[in-house]
PDB file of C-alpha atoms in Angstrom:
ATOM      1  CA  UNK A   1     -42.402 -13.346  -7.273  1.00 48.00           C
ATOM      2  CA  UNK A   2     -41.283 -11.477  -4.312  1.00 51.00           C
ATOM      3  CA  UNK A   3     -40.064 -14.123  -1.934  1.00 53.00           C
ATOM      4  CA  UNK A   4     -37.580 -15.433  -5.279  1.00 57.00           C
ATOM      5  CA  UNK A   5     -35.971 -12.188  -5.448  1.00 55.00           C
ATOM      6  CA  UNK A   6     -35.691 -11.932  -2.152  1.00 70.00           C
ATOM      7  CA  UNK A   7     -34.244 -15.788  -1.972  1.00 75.00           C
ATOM      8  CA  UNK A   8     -31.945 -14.863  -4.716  1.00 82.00           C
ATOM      9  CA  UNK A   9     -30.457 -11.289  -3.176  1.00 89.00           C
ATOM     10  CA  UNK A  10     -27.684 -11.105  -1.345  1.00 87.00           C
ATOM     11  CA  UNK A  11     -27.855 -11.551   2.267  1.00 87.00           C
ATOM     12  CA  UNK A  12     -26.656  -8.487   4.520  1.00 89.00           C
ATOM     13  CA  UNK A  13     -22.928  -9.029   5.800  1.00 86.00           C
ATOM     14  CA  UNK A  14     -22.546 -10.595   8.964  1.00 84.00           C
ATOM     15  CA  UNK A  15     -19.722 -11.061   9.367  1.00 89.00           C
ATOM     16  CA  UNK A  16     -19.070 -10.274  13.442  1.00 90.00           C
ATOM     17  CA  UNK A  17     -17.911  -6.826  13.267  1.00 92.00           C
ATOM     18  CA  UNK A  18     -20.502  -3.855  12.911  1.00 91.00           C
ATOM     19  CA  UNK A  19     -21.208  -1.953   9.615  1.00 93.00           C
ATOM     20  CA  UNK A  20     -19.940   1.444  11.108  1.00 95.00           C
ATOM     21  CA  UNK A  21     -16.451  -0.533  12.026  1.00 96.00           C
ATOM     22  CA  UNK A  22     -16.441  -1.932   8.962  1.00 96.00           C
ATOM     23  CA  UNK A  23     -16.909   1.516   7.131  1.00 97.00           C
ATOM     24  CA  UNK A  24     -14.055   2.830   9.138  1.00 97.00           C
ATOM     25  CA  UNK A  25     -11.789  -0.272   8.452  1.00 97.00           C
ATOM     26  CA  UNK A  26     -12.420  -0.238   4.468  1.00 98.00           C
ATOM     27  CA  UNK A  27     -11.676   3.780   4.778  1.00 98.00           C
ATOM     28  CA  UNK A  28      -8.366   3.231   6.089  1.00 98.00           C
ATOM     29  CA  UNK A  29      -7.471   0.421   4.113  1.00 98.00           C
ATOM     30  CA  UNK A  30      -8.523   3.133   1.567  1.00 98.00           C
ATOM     31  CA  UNK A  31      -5.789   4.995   2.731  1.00 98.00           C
ATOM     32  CA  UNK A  32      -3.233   2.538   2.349  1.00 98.00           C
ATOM     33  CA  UNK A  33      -4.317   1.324  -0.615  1.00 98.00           C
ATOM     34  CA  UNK A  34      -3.863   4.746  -2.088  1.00 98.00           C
ATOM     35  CA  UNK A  35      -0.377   5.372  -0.669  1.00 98.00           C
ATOM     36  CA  UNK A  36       0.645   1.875  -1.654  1.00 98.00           C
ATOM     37  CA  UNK A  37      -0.989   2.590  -5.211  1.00 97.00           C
ATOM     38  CA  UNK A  38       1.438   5.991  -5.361  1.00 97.00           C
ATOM     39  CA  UNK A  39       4.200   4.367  -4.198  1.00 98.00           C
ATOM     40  CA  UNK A  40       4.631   1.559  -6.794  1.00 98.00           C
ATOM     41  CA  UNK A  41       4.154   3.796  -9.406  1.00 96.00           C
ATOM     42  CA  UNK A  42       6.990   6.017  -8.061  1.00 97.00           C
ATOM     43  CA  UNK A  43       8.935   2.451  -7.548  1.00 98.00           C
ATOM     44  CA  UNK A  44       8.067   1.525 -11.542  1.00 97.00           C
ATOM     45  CA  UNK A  45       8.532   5.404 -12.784  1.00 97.00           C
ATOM     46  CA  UNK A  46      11.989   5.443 -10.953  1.00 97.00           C
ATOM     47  CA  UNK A  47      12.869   2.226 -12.129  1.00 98.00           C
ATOM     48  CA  UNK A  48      12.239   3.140 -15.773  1.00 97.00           C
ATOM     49  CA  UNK A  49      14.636   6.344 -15.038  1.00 97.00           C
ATOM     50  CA  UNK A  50      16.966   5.223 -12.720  1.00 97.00           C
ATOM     51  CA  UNK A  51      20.806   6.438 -14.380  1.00 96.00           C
ATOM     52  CA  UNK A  52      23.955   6.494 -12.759  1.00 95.00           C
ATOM     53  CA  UNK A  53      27.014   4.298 -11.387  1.00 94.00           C
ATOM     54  CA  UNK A  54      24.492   2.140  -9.594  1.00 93.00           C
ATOM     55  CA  UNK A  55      22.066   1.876 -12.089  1.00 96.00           C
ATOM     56  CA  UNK A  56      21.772  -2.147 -12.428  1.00 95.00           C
ATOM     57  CA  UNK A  57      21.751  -2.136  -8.608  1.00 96.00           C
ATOM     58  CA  UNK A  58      19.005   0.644  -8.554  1.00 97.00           C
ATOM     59  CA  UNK A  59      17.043  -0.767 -11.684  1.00 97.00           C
ATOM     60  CA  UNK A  60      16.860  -4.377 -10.382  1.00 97.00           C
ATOM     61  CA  UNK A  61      15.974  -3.395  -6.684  1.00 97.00           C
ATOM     62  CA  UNK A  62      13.366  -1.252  -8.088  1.00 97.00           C
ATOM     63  CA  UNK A  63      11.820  -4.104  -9.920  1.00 98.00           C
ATOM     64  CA  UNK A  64      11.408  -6.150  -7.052  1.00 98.00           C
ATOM     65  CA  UNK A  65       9.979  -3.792  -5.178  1.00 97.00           C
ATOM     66  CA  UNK A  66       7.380  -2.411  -7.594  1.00 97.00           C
ATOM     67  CA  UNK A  67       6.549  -6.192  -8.090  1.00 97.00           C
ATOM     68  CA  UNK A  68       5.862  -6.683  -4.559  1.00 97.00           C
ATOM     69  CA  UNK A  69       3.487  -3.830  -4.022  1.00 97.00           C
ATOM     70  CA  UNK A  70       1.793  -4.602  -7.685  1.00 97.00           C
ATOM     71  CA  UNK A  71       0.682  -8.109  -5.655  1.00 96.00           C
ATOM     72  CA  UNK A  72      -0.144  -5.997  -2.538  1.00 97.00           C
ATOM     73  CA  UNK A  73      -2.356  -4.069  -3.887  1.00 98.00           C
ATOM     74  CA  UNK A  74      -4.785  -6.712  -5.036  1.00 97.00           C
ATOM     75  CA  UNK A  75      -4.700  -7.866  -1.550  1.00 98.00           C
ATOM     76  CA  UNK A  76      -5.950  -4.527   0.196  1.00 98.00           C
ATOM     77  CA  UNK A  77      -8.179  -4.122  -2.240  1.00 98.00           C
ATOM     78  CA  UNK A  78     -10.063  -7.536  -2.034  1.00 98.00           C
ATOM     79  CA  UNK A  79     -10.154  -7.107   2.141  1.00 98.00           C
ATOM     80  CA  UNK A  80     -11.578  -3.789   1.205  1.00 98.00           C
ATOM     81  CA  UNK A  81     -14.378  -5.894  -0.989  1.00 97.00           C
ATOM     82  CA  UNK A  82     -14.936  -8.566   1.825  1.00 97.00           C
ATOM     83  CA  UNK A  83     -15.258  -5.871   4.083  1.00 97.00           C
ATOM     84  CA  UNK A  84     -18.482  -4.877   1.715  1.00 95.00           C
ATOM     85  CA  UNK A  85     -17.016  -1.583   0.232  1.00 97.00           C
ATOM     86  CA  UNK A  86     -15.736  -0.390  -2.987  1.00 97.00           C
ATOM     87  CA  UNK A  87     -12.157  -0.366  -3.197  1.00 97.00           C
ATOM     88  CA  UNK A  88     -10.969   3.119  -4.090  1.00 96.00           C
ATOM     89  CA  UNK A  89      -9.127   3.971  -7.762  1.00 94.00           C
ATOM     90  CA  UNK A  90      -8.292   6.417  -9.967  1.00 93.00           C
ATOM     91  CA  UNK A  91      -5.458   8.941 -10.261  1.00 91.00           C
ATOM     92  CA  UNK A  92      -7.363  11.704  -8.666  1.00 94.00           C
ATOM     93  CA  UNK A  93      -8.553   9.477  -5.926  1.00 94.00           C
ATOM     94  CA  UNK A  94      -5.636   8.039  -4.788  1.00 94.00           C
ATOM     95  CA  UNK A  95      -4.233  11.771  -4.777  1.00 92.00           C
ATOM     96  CA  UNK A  96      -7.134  12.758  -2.598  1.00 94.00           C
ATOM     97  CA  UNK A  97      -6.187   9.823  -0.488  1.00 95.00           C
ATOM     98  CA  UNK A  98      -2.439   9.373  -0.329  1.00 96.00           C
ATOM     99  CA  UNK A  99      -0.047  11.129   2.318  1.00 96.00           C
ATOM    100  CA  UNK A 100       2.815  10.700  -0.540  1.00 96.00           C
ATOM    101  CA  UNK A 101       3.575  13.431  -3.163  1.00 94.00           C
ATOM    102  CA  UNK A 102       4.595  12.774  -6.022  1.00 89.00           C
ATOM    103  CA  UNK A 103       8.237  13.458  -7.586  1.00 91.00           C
ATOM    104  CA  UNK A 104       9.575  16.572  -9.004  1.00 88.00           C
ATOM    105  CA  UNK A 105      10.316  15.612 -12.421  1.00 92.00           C
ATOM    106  CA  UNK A 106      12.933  12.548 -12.504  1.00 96.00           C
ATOM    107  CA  UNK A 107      15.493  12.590  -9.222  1.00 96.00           C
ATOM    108  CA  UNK A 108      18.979  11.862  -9.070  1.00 96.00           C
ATOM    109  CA  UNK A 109      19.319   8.180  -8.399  1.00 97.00           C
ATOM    110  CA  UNK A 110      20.445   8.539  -4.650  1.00 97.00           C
ATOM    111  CA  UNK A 111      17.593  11.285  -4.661  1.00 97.00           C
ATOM    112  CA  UNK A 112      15.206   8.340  -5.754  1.00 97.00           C
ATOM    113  CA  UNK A 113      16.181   5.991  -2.613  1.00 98.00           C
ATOM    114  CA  UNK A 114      15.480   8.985  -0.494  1.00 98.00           C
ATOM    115  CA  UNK A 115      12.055   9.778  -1.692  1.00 98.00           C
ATOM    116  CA  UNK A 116      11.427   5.577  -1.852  1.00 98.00           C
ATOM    117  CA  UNK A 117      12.837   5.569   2.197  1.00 98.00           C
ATOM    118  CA  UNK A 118      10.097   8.640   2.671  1.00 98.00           C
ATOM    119  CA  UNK A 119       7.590   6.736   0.863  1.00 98.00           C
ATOM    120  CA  UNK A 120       7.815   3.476   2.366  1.00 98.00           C
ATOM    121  CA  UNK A 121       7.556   5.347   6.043  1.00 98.00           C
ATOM    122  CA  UNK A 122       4.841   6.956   4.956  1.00 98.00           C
ATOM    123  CA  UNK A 123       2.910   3.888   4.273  1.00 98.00           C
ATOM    124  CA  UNK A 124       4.075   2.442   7.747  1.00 98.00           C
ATOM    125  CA  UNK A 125       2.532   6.082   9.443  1.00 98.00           C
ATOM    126  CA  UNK A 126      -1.026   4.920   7.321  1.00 98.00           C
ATOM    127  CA  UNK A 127      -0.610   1.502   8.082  1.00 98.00           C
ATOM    128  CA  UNK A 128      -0.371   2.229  11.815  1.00 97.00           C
ATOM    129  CA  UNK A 129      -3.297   4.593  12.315  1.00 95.00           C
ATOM    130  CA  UNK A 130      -5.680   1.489  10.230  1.00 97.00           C
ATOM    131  CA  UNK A 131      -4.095  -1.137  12.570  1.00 93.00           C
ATOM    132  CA  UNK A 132      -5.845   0.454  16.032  1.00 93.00           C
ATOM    133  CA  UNK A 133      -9.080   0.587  13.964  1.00 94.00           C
ATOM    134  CA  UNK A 134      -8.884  -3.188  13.405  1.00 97.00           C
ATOM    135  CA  UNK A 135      -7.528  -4.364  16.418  1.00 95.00           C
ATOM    136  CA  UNK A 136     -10.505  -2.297  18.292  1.00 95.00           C
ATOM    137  CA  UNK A 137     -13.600  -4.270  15.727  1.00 96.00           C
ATOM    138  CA  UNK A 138     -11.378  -7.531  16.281  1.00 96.00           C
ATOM    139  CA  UNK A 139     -10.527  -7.656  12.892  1.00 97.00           C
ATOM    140  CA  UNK A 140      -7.870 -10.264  12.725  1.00 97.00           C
ATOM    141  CA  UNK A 141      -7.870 -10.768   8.738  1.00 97.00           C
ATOM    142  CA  UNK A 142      -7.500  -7.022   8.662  1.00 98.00           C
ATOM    143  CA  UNK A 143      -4.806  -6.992  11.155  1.00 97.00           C
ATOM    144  CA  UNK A 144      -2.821  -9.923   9.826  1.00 97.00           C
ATOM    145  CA  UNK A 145      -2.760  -8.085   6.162  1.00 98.00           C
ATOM    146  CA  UNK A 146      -1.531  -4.692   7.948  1.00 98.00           C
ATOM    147  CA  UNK A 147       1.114  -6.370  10.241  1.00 97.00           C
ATOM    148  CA  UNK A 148       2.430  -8.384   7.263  1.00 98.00           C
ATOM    149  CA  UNK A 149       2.458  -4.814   5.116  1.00 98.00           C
ATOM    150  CA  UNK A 150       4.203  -2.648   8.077  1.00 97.00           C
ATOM    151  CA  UNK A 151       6.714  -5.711   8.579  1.00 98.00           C
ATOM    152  CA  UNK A 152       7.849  -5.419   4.454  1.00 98.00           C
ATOM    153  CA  UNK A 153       7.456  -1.630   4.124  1.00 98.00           C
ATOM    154  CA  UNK A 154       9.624  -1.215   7.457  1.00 98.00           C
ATOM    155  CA  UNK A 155      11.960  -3.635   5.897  1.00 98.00           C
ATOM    156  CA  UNK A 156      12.143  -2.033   2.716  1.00 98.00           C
ATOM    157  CA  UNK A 157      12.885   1.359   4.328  1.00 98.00           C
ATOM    158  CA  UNK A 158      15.895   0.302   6.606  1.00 98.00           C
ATOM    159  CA  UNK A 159      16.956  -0.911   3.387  1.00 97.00           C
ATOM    160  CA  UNK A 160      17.021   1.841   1.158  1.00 97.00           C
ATOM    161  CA  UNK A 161      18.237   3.761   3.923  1.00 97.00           C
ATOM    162  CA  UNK A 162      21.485   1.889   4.452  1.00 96.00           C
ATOM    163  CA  UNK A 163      22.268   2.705   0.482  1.00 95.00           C
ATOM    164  CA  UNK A 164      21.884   6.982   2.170  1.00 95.00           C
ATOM    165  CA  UNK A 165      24.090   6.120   5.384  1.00 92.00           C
ATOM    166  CA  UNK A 166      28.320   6.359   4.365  1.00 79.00           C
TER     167      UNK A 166
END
């Protein structure tokens, strides 16, 4: 009966890079997934809220935005997974876990961009620190997802930050 439910179990990962590496990877995808997770609910809250002469500019960039990281975050999360970890969640986790505060009640629309800019370079600074990890354990799925989430969160930042410059 032994040697079934051993047949049957799952096999230890082996997947080329080292269980400590792959600790350290899933932590700082941790990390990003929690920022990212704070982040599109600031995106969605400030959508909701958004007032002012550029509201239908605001409200609609905001939607596309909070759309984009919704989809993101089931992305970290399953690399998290396939890295053999438990993908992080919860309000109070992500707030152990995120560099990005939350808002101050609801912000003046142009007040909004600026915490979004903030918010989006924060993610990049997380991002970053993860990407050395991966590129060190040769993590090339792990890599590709970070490069293709600094590349969009850089993007959305110069962005919102052109709306700030006069």
């Amino acid at each position: 009966m032994a040697a079934k439910a051993s047949a049957t179990a799952a096999p230890p990962i082996d997947i080329g890079i080292p269980a400590e590496q792959r600790s350290q990877i899933a932590e700082g995808l941790g990390r990003v997934l929690a920022d990212s997770t704070v982040l599109y609910a600031k995106t969605h809250g400030f959508h909701w809220n958004v007032t002012g002469p550029m509201f239908n500019t605001l409200h609609l960039m905001f939607m596309e935005q909070y759309t984009e990281l919704w989809t993101a975050l089931d992305e970290i999360a399953e690399r998290i997974r396939a890295l053999g970890h438990k993908a992080p969640f919860g309000g109070k986790i992500y707030g152990s876990l995120s560099s990005i505060p939350e808002s101050e009640g609801v912000p003046a629309a142009m007040a909004m961009v600026r915490e979004l800019v903030e918010g989006h370079e924060a993610v990049a600074r997380t991002i970053r620190g993860v990407f050395a990890i991966a590129d060190e354990a040769n993590d090339q799925p792990t890599a590709d997802l970070l490069t293709q989430r600094l590349q969009i969160h850089e993007k959305t930042a110069w962005m919102l930050r052109s709306l700030l410059e006069s």
